[in-house]
Amino acid sequence: MTSLADESIIADFVAESREHLSTIEPDLLAMEDLGAKVSQEVINRVFRAIHSLKGGAGFFAFEALKKLSHAMESVLMLVRDGKLHPTPDLMDSLFTGVDRLRAMLDDIHASDAVPCAKELAGLEAILSGQGVDLTETVKGRAKGTKRDFDLDAEGVRSALRRGMNIYRAIAYLHRDLKDQGMAPLQFLNNALSVGTCLDAFIDVEAIAGLESCLEEDLPVTLLFASVLEPDLAALALKLPVEQVKALEVKALKDKLKAKPAKPPEAAPAPPPPEEAQAAPGSDPEDRPEDRPEARGSAKEGGNETLRVRVDLLTNLMNLAGELVLGRNQLVRAITEYRNEIPGLGAILQNVNQVTTEMQEGIMQTRMQPIGTVFNRFPRIIRDMSRQLGKQIEVRIEGAEVELDKSIVEMLVDPLTHIIRNCADHAIEGPAERKKARKNPTGVIHLHAYHEGGQINIAVRDDGRGIDSRKVLEKAVAKGLVTPARAAEMTEREIVHLVFAPGFSTAETVSDISGRGVGMDVVRTNVEKLGGHVEMETEVGLGTTVRLRLPLTLAIIPSMIVGVADHRFAIPQVNVVEFVWVKASEAAQRIEQVQGALVLRLRDKLLPLVRLADVLGIPRVYKDPATGETLPDRRISIADRREAESAEAPPREGDRREDWRTDHNIIVLRVGKNQYGVIVDELFDIEEIVVKPLSSFIQGTKCFSGATILGDGRVIMILDAGGLSTAALLHFSDLQAEELRRAEEEKRSAALKASRRRSVILFEAASGERFAVPQDHVLRLERILRSRIELIGEREYIEYRGEGLPLVRLDRHLEVRPLEGGLQEYFLVIPKIPGQDSTARPPAGILISEILDALDVEVELKKVEVRGPGLLGSAVVQDHLTLFLDPVDLLRAAGLMGGDAA
Amino acid sequence: MPSTNPSSNDPVTLRIPSGGNLVASTVEARRKAAMEALAAPCAEAVLDLAEAEVVDSLGITLILGLFKTCQQRKIGFRVEGANADLMRVFKLFSLPKLFPIVER
């Protein structure tokens, strides 16, 4: 007999069982949260998962696994039937059961050695309370092992040749035949009317004997070939669709290859069946949907899922990488013949396109949703909450975001670390939260999202936040920073000290009310993945840890740059932009701040590093006069020497003016920071295949890997984060400098604004000029001298039906009086602050002529002239001009506040 | 009422007649009768289906129970007198791989 149940199928079973367990964890949590209110759908999902696991365990004779899962299934059945409610004790039993099942799956062949007596006892106690005897329900399930079809090679080949699907169909004698009023003969006729029965067997091991045989619902398992699709095949067989599973064609073919053809033979002898598969027992929903070999796709080319080994995908990925390299080399080698060979261009383009699509397709097969990691945290937090006496809710967003499998796997530890720290240190206990007027239930929010070609994973809590003062105290006490450096550090730098190696020890963390345990490991792991980790925190409100990660690690588009004779690749995901600074503009745009080069880029200061300097490569330049490559001995690009003469042409060979010494700057992004890398040359953007570094140079900060260029040259891939670290860039220094400059500019603008005034220029006596700020003037009126009336000592004019007092400047200031021979004058009617423009003005200032209304930028000087309302003097339009505050003048004249009459 | 009739020529063979169809309404009685018959020592048990035209799913379960009991007692078991339709069903369920079945 050829067995389908080999190691690879067991591995599939283990993988699927693990998936089942991780999938049901959120449902178990929901059961616990909702108690009796939980939906049947949720219970059924959990039930089916455990049931599947049990079926597979029985099939492969993993007894302990089968026993435990059976007990759990029995409990779940009672919950489903409403006979039990998901109480905390019951859920505890299920959770611990899941843990134990997981431990068994970790080493499936030693699963029987995993102790589970305690878990079983807990479940049995629950069941016995309901009058269910677990041992009774498993009675008759003799030690079974594999039972499989006798493959009729020719029959299977013939069916496949005719385009048939091969199914494993299970029919239960009681519920599928007797209960449906269907005789076995009728079932047989049904089956043969739509396909061919290639083999069948009945699980006789499940029968105890005559004593109780009629109570057993025996499954008949058919190997059935039909052209019908699975759902139609099930319909034709009158079986539930989940009992009709398509078999993987490739697996069958493989088995047939391994099976020598043999003539069909009768089997008259009654040999005892090798071993039986798990019996269905008394469970009416006992379905063999978990038979591992029955889970493949329906047929080749179908749109159903197909389980593929990871090592196969990895191998495909590597081959795709080699193909990309080969494509690059091919394109480079024959591009020059493009014009000579007709059609070559189109062929190259096609090869290029197909290679790219294939590589993308293969990469896609390795993508996994981040939810596979996220979904384990609610359970972890549930257990921690209980241990810590806290109430914590986990919210998940973006679980469907996909990442390369290798990245997903490597994220498990860092994320677990962060989440555990959230629960342990960040989220306060209910009493403390209530005291802080927070909801007693703390929230940990996991959020994955795409941004700028990268994946961001944010872990946000609403806990107590991190007290930067305490972090700094600890860091200084531990000698991680000097007191002098501590005094200069920004808040962000201080908070990021928790990522420093050596900072994180248990006693430190518990004292500083926040993160800390192993955060250096988190950072290291994330950076190993080519990612970055950042942290934002606010005391009392919470903390966010954000991981930025690449989508994949295998093939990445990169910019190829050159320094001297060397080439390097910079991952495009790190490249923000390319800046070309002309040699002649370098002096204006590149400067030094605290001894470091910076580029002034759109009003921001961008720190600069010279790649050659960081990597210890001797700098060279092309001599403008000879074109010769010479050593570059300049200390700084920021050469601020004046040109020899503004008018004189540049000196021949002056590199400050020669285009060949223009500066190529690539702006790189590292987390939230950016910096510029000065390189000699820029080449193309290429898809490079990342090759891991040899262990000898793995410690090098500046490189994340190596690759092979199209011309066969091996080059290093630069690590943007490592490069900035190696260059000792202090982004905070520049941020402080930017802040200082911004403050300075702000002050300067404010000062300038204070000097800038809109004024009305006028004369009183001829040649004596005055200015009043326009915003102090309500109106300017022309009046005839004949309209002026004198009442007592004061002059008036009729204005809008009322008498308006007039003020002559010479009566209050040491200036000359108006000329007497004029027939008309002008009035300056001041605007009184806080008074409506329709209100009656208190007075008007009599002047002889309005000269202009203009904006002036002046600094007022102290005036020698005495009198009220004088702001100062300045030269305007080449004339000394007195600046007046008209309201002050009127006040001095006693015309403010209703005293004008 | 089915009875156990040892073959006259071969005292170690226990012959168990079906006594009619093996269907839901009769299987329980047949089961009890078979159990009583098997109380007697024998080297082989033969289920005679000569009188059975129909065997339903419970009947098949009973036959398998009988086979299993014989197996447990380490005695031989075979079926005789099955009609053509029954043979088709038995073959579909691969019963001939478990024990010999002789067609009517």
XYZ file of N, CA and C in Angstrom, chain A residues 528-724:
591
model
N 18.960 45.707 11.606
C 19.453 44.572 10.816
C 18.570 44.338 9.602
N 17.305 44.681 9.768
C 16.361 44.503 8.668
C 16.391 45.678 7.700
N 17.301 46.597 7.934
C 17.362 47.773 7.081
C 16.326 48.797 7.499
N 15.809 48.676 8.694
C 14.788 49.612 9.154
C 15.312 50.540 10.240
N 14.401 51.335 10.767
C 14.765 52.275 11.833
C 13.667 52.303 12.875
N 14.062 52.669 14.051
C 13.069 52.755 15.112
C 13.120 54.152 15.727
N 11.950 54.690 15.971
C 11.847 56.024 16.569
C 10.859 55.983 17.714
N 10.984 56.965 18.562
C 10.087 56.984 19.710
C 9.621 58.417 19.993
N 8.351 58.532 20.270
C 7.810 59.826 20.692
C 7.052 59.573 21.995
N 7.176 60.501 22.895
C 6.497 60.267 24.172
C 6.036 61.579 24.783
N 5.009 61.489 25.553
C 4.534 62.660 26.284
C 4.131 62.180 27.678
N 4.721 62.789 28.648
C 4.484 62.327 30.021
C 2.990 62.421 30.335
N 2.468 61.331 30.831
C 1.060 61.296 31.215
C 0.129 60.896 30.089
N 0.602 60.993 28.861
C -0.294 60.720 27.733
C 0.048 59.436 26.994
N 1.310 59.088 26.980
C 1.658 57.833 26.322
C 2.895 57.929 25.449
N 3.166 56.821 24.809
C 4.388 56.690 24.015
C 4.056 55.991 22.705
N 4.738 56.405 21.662
C 4.623 55.715 20.380
C 6.007 55.264 19.940
N 6.132 53.986 19.663
C 7.368 53.471 19.073
C 7.040 53.140 17.629
N 7.800 53.710 16.719
C 7.504 53.526 15.301
C 8.664 52.815 14.613
N 8.357 51.723 13.968
C 9.372 50.998 13.210
C 9.150 51.291 11.731
N 10.219 51.643 11.049
C 10.128 51.838 9.590
C 10.926 50.728 8.936
N 10.276 50.014 8.052
C 10.907 48.811 7.508
C 10.794 48.757 5.992
N 11.769 48.121 5.355
C 11.631 47.919 3.908
C 10.615 46.810 3.641
N 10.055 46.801 2.440
C 9.079 45.768 2.094
C 9.731 44.410 1.941
N 10.924 44.426 1.411
C 11.611 43.174 1.171
C 13.110 43.384 1.324
N 13.795 42.307 1.480
C 15.240 42.425 1.694
C 16.039 41.897 0.511
N 15.354 41.261 -0.415
C 16.103 40.478 -1.398
C 16.578 41.280 -2.601
N 15.649 41.966 -3.262
C 16.015 42.718 -4.462
C 15.493 44.131 -4.299
N 16.389 45.085 -4.383
C 15.956 46.453 -4.103
C 16.508 47.397 -5.161
N 15.712 48.351 -5.596
C 16.247 49.353 -6.509
C 17.218 50.256 -5.760
N 18.353 50.487 -6.365
C 19.381 51.271 -5.677
C 20.055 52.221 -6.646
N 20.545 53.310 -6.090
C 21.306 54.259 -6.898
C 22.785 53.893 -6.793
N 23.446 53.822 -7.931
C 24.857 53.479 -7.931
C 25.657 54.779 -7.970
N 26.566 54.918 -7.026
C 27.365 56.139 -6.946
C 28.841 55.766 -6.976
N 29.659 56.759 -7.300
C 31.090 56.499 -7.380
C 31.886 57.485 -6.552
N 32.912 56.971 -5.910
C 33.882 57.809 -5.199
C 35.261 57.298 -5.611
N 36.058 58.193 -6.175
C 37.332 57.783 -6.758
C 37.051 56.601 -7.721
N 37.731 55.491 -7.536
C 37.483 54.366 -8.444
C 36.450 53.391 -7.899
N 35.871 53.724 -6.780
C 34.965 52.775 -6.124
C 33.512 53.057 -6.492
N 32.725 51.982 -6.480
C 31.284 52.114 -6.712
C 30.549 51.609 -5.473
N 29.430 52.256 -5.196
C 28.602 51.833 -4.065
C 27.136 51.909 -4.474
N 26.329 51.097 -3.805
C 24.884 51.138 -4.053
C 24.199 51.752 -2.842
N 23.287 52.669 -3.123
C 22.495 53.247 -2.028
C 21.037 52.871 -2.274
N 20.419 52.135 -1.353
C 19.014 51.744 -1.560
C 18.140 52.966 -1.826
N 17.336 52.847 -2.865
C 16.550 54.010 -3.274
C 15.563 54.446 -2.196
N 15.175 53.510 -1.371
C 14.214 53.850 -0.331
C 14.783 54.894 0.636
N 16.112 54.958 0.707
C 16.752 55.943 1.578
C 17.003 57.282 0.876
N 16.872 57.263 -0.459
C 17.236 58.480 -1.215
C 16.040 59.421 -1.278
N 16.258 60.638 -0.851
C 15.188 61.633 -0.886
C 15.266 62.428 -2.189
N 16.440 62.924 -2.500
C 16.624 63.693 -3.720
C 18.106 63.815 -4.030
N 18.349 64.329 -5.192
C 19.714 64.559 -5.610
C 19.895 66.069 -5.767
N 20.951 66.602 -5.208
C 21.198 68.053 -5.292
C 22.539 68.275 -5.982
N 22.495 69.127 -6.957
C 23.723 69.445 -7.692
C 24.126 70.866 -7.309
N 25.258 70.987 -6.719
C 25.733 72.318 -6.318
C 26.920 72.681 -7.198
N 26.736 73.773 -7.970
C 27.824 74.205 -8.844
C 29.023 74.596 -7.992
N 30.184 74.331 -8.529
C 31.398 74.679 -7.794
C 31.409 76.169 -7.462
N 30.875 76.955 -8.401
C 30.895 78.409 -8.189
C 29.911 78.842 -7.113
N 28.925 77.982 -6.801
C 27.932 78.352 -5.785
C 28.225 77.712 -4.430
N 29.248 76.872 -4.415
C 29.505 76.107 -3.189
C 29.749 77.029 -2.001
N 30.461 78.110 -2.250
C 30.792 79.007 -1.142
C 29.538 79.603 -0.516
N 28.514 79.839 -1.374
C 27.291 80.435 -0.835
C 26.395 79.386 -0.183
N 26.400 78.185 -0.750
C 25.406 77.208 -0.292
C 25.940 76.221 0.745
N 27.255 76.055 0.733
C 27.819 75.095 1.700
C 28.606 75.881 2.738
N 28.315 75.630 3.974
C 29.018 76.356 5.025
C 29.344 75.406 6.169
N 29.936 75.961 7.181
C 30.300 75.126 8.317
C 29.548 75.586 9.563
N 29.011 74.635 10.270
C 28.366 74.917 11.557
C 29.034 74.021 12.583
N 29.605 74.628 13.572
C 30.327 73.891 14.622
C 31.298 72.877 14.011
N 31.991 73.339 12.984
C 33.032 72.516 12.376
C 32.526 71.478 11.398
N 31.206 71.399 11.189
C 30.676 70.386 10.270
C 30.117 71.067 9.029
N 30.246 70.355 7.901
C 29.727 70.910 6.648
C 28.207 70.836 6.630
N 27.587 71.879 6.158
C 26.136 71.850 5.985
C 25.784 72.506 4.660
N 24.696 72.023 4.105
C 24.193 72.611 2.864
C 22.924 73.373 3.199
N 22.868 74.587 2.687
C 21.634 75.351 2.898
C 20.667 74.940 1.795
N 19.662 74.191 2.171
C 18.726 73.648 1.183
C 17.316 74.073 1.562
N 16.774 74.946 0.720
C 15.417 75.468 0.958
C 15.236 75.916 2.411
N 16.102 76.785 2.834
C 16.036 77.391 4.167
C 16.254 76.398 5.306
N 16.716 75.225 4.953
C 17.042 74.244 5.993
C 18.532 73.970 5.936
N 19.073 73.558 7.034
C 20.483 73.192 7.048
C 20.590 71.671 6.966
N 21.223 71.216 5.917
C 21.357 69.777 5.711
C 22.797 69.374 6.022
N 22.998 68.506 7.013
C 24.370 68.093 7.292
C 24.947 67.316 6.110
N 26.199 67.535 5.869
C 26.855 66.884 4.725
C 27.978 65.991 5.209
N 28.116 64.851 4.523
C 29.313 64.041 4.755
C 29.927 63.733 3.401
N 31.227 63.630 3.414
C 31.879 63.223 2.178
C 32.098 61.712 2.282
N 31.518 61.000 1.339
C 31.566 59.535 1.409
C 33.012 59.049 1.486
N 33.875 59.714 0.719
C 35.282 59.296 0.712
C 35.875 59.395 2.120
N 35.550 60.481 2.817
C 36.110 60.682 4.159
C 35.589 59.631 5.139
N 34.281 59.364 5.065
C 33.702 58.413 6.015
C 34.282 57.017 5.803
N 34.512 56.676 4.530
C 34.996 55.328 4.236
C 36.522 55.245 4.188
N 37.161 56.386 4.410
C 38.629 56.379 4.410
C 39.234 56.188 3.033
N 38.543 56.674 2.028
C 39.067 56.581 0.661
C 39.777 57.907 0.344
N 41.006 57.863 -0.142
C 41.693 59.124 -0.468
C 40.903 59.901 -1.519
N 40.664 61.175 -1.203
C 39.874 61.997 -2.123
C 40.709 62.397 -3.338
N 40.048 62.505 -4.476
C 40.732 62.955 -5.699
C 39.856 63.968 -6.402
N 40.439 64.676 -7.341
C 39.655 65.581 -8.189
C 40.309 65.643 -9.562
N 39.513 66.079 -10.519
C 40.040 66.234 -11.881
C 40.582 67.649 -12.002
N 41.812 67.723 -12.334
C 42.400 69.047 -12.484
C 41.744 69.750 -13.678
N 41.156 70.923 -13.450
C 40.439 71.590 -14.541
C 41.350 71.914 -15.723
N 42.597 72.151 -15.439
C 43.498 72.557 -16.523
C 43.959 71.336 -17.326
N 44.325 70.274 -16.644
C 44.931 69.137 -17.350
C 44.006 67.931 -17.461
N 42.921 67.921 -16.692
C 42.033 66.755 -16.693
C 42.631 65.590 -15.917
N 43.764 65.825 -15.302
C 44.457 64.782 -14.573
C 43.760 64.543 -13.222
N 43.774 63.297 -12.770
C 43.210 62.988 -11.450
C 44.273 63.217 -10.392
N 43.974 64.105 -9.481
C 44.969 64.487 -8.465
C 44.381 64.305 -7.066
N 45.235 64.150 -6.092
C 44.721 64.066 -4.710
C 44.075 65.389 -4.308
N 42.947 65.294 -3.653
C 42.240 66.488 -3.206
C 42.649 66.751 -1.758
N 43.355 67.865 -1.565
C 43.856 68.132 -0.213
C 43.040 69.201 0.510
N 41.970 69.644 -0.140
C 41.194 70.690 0.520
C 40.561 70.137 1.798
N 40.633 70.961 2.821
C 40.058 70.508 4.084
C 38.548 70.651 4.039
N 38.099 71.772 3.456
C 36.671 72.032 3.477
C 36.187 72.512 2.124
N 35.006 72.081 1.774
C 34.389 72.587 0.547
C 33.947 74.025 0.752
N 33.585 74.317 1.974
C 33.085 75.651 2.289
C 34.250 76.644 2.257
N 34.763 76.859 1.062
C 35.903 77.756 0.879
C 35.373 79.176 0.777
N 35.605 79.915 1.805
C 34.997 81.245 1.855
C 35.965 82.355 1.453
N 37.076 81.952 0.835
C 37.981 83.011 0.391
C 37.302 83.822 -0.709
N 37.511 85.127 -0.678
C 36.939 86.004 -1.695
C 37.622 85.730 -3.023
N 36.870 85.901 -4.103
C 37.520 85.841 -5.408
C 38.518 86.986 -5.473
N 39.537 86.792 -6.294
C 40.608 87.799 -6.288
C 40.091 89.173 -6.682
N 39.134 89.198 -7.588
C 38.503 90.462 -7.927
C 37.143 90.150 -8.511
N 36.167 90.957 -8.119
C 34.808 90.691 -8.561
C 34.702 90.757 -10.080
N 35.426 91.695 -10.652
C 35.317 91.884 -12.100
C 36.249 90.944 -12.866
N 37.366 90.583 -12.239
C 38.377 89.808 -12.963
C 37.859 88.426 -13.302
N 38.220 87.892 -14.475
C 37.800 86.533 -14.829
C 38.450 85.535 -13.874
N 37.800 84.380 -13.669
C 38.378 83.417 -12.747
C 39.761 82.944 -13.201
N 40.573 82.733 -12.217
C 41.939 82.270 -12.501
C 41.849 80.884 -13.142
N 42.679 80.657 -14.137
C 42.642 79.357 -14.812
C 43.042 78.260 -13.820
N 42.237 77.229 -13.791
C 42.544 76.137 -12.872
C 41.963 76.343 -11.491
N 41.175 77.416 -11.323
C 40.542 77.634 -10.015
C 39.354 76.672 -9.892
N 39.488 75.703 -8.982
C 38.456 74.665 -8.872
C 37.137 75.215 -8.358
N 37.230 76.406 -7.764
C 35.997 76.972 -7.238
C 35.065 77.429 -8.354
N 35.579 77.483 -9.548
C 34.771 77.957 -10.662
C 34.577 76.883 -11.730
N 35.240 75.751 -11.602
C 35.234 74.788 -12.693
C 34.096 73.776 -12.538
N 33.364 73.541 -13.624
C 32.203 72.657 -13.548
C 32.585 71.224 -13.198
N 33.809 70.861 -13.529
C 34.207 69.476 -13.253
C 34.315 69.198 -11.755
N 34.335 70.254 -11.001
C 34.382 70.031 -9.553
C 33.060 70.416 -8.874
N 31.995 70.425 -9.681
C 30.665 70.603 -9.089
C 30.421 69.482 -8.071
N 29.508 69.733 -7.170
C 29.306 68.758 -6.097
C 28.010 67.982 -6.296
N 28.145 66.669 -6.277
C 26.967 65.788 -6.369
C 26.579 65.375 -4.953
N 25.393 65.766 -4.578
C 24.970 65.471 -3.203
C 23.684 64.638 -3.250
N 23.740 63.517 -2.591
C 22.536 62.683 -2.495
C 21.957 62.887 -1.100
N 20.717 63.324 -1.065
C 20.081 63.542 0.240
C 19.462 62.217 0.688
N 19.888 61.763 1.847
C 19.412 60.480 2.370
C 18.518 60.684 3.572
N 17.600 59.750 3.705
C 16.676 59.803 4.832
C 17.040 58.714 5.833
N 17.152 59.125 7.091
C 17.347 58.148 8.170
C 16.300 58.460 9.218
N 15.251 57.675 9.231
C 14.153 57.995 10.135
C 13.588 59.351 9.775
N 13.523 60.227 10.751
C 12.981 61.564 10.487
C 14.049 62.533 10.013
N 15.300 62.108 10.124
C 16.398 63.011 9.774
C 16.837 62.810 8.337
N 17.463 63.857 7.813
C 18.030 63.769 6.477
C 19.448 64.299 6.507
N 20.267 63.776 5.626
C 21.603 64.334 5.474
C 22.076 64.107 4.050
N 23.099 64.851 3.673
C 23.600 64.766 2.306
C 24.919 64.029 2.257
N 25.073 63.217 1.219
C 26.338 62.505 1.014
C 26.960 63.042 -0.268
N 28.192 63.522 -0.152
C 28.872 64.055 -1.335
C 29.640 62.914 -1.996
N 29.322 62.698 -3.262
C 30.010 61.648 -4.013
C 30.622 62.269 -5.269
N 31.513 61.529 -5.886
C 32.142 62.054 -7.094
C 31.251 61.898 -8.317
N 30.617 60.741 -8.403
C 29.843 60.467 -9.605
C 28.523 59.782 -9.245
N 27.549 60.009 -10.132
C 26.267 59.328 -9.986
C 26.052 58.481 -11.227
N 25.666 57.238 -11.037
C 25.384 56.398 -12.189
C 23.878 56.150 -12.253
N 23.513 54.956 -12.629
C 22.104 54.681 -12.870
C 21.432 54.151 -11.597
N 20.112 54.010 -11.704
C 19.401 53.266 -10.664
C 19.248 51.828 -11.159
N 19.674 50.878 -10.364
C 19.613 49.469 -10.778
C 18.874 48.659 -9.727
N 18.241 47.616 -10.186
C 17.678 46.651 -9.225
C 18.819 45.745 -8.805
N 19.169 45.813 -7.588
C 20.307 45.004 -7.153
C 19.835 43.849 -6.288
N 20.569 42.793 -6.360
C 20.260 41.615 -5.555
C 21.138 41.664 -4.311
N 20.499 41.700 -3.184
C 21.254 41.857 -1.938
C 21.906 40.539 -1.547
N 23.194 40.583 -1.397
C 23.927 39.408 -0.918
C 24.386 39.701 0.508
N 24.180 38.760 1.396
C 24.591 39.038 2.785
C 26.097 39.217 2.886
N 26.483 39.995 3.886
C 27.915 40.235 4.079
C 28.580 39.020 4.711
N 29.810 38.852 4.370
C 30.584 37.794 5.011
C 30.706 38.117 6.500
N 30.834 37.083 7.285
C 30.894 37.298 8.742
C 32.082 38.175 9.130
N 33.115 38.225 8.268
C 34.292 39.025 8.606
C 33.982 40.518 8.635
N 33.021 40.920 7.828
C 32.760 42.366 7.756
C 31.345 42.711 8.187
N 30.705 41.761 8.864
C 29.326 42.035 9.268
C 29.226 43.148 10.295
N 30.306 43.379 11.014
C 30.264 44.412 12.044
C 30.417 45.821 11.483
N 30.667 45.916 10.210
C 30.879 47.239 9.617
C 29.576 48.007 9.592
N 29.632 49.205 10.159
C 28.390 49.973 10.272
C 27.888 50.459 8.917
N 28.842 50.815 8.048
C 28.476 51.559 6.849
C 27.828 50.706 5.770
N 27.957 49.381 5.855
C 27.447 48.547 4.772
C 26.361 47.601 5.276
N 25.336 47.430 4.431
C 24.277 46.500 4.804
C 24.337 45.226 3.986
N 25.155 45.193 2.967
C 25.259 44.000 2.148
C 26.163 44.282 0.967
N 26.155 43.343 0.045
C 26.948 43.521 -1.168
C 26.082 43.118 -2.346
N 26.506 43.495 -3.518
C 25.772 43.081 -4.709
C 26.733 42.992 -5.890
N 26.220 42.472 -6.977
C 27.043 42.345 -8.180
C 26.423 43.209 -9.262
N 27.215 44.053 -9.826
C 26.713 44.953 -10.861
C 26.634 44.230 -12.206
N 25.997 44.914 -13.140
C 25.849 44.343 -14.469
C 27.188 44.027 -15.122
N 28.227 44.794 -14.774
C 29.535 44.523 -15.387
C 30.321 43.475 -14.593
N 29.660 42.855 -13.641
C 30.306 41.791 -12.887
C 31.061 42.277 -11.673
N 31.102 43.605 -11.497
C 31.850 44.142 -10.363
C 31.077 43.942 -9.051
N 31.749 43.514 -8.030
C 31.107 43.366 -6.726
C 31.213 44.689 -5.980
N 30.105 45.196 -5.526
C 30.141 46.472 -4.803
C 29.392 46.341 -3.479
N 29.647 47.290 -2.619
C 29.015 47.267 -1.296
C 27.741 48.115 -1.319
N 26.793 47.706 -0.516
C 25.548 48.476 -0.377
C 25.676 49.315 0.887
N 25.467 50.610 0.722
C 25.651 51.509 1.870
C 24.434 51.463 2.785
N 24.699 51.542 4.057
C 23.638 51.597 5.062
C 23.524 53.056 5.509
N 22.398 53.670 5.147
C 22.267 55.114 5.402
C 22.390 55.432 6.893
N 21.794 54.597 7.716
C 21.859 54.843 9.163
C 23.269 54.675 9.685
N 23.912 53.595 9.250
C 25.272 53.329 9.706
C 26.245 54.400 9.258
N 26.012 54.891 8.053
C 26.894 55.923 7.511
C 26.812 57.199 8.366
N 25.589 57.552 8.747
C 25.444 58.769 9.552
C 26.066 58.574 10.932
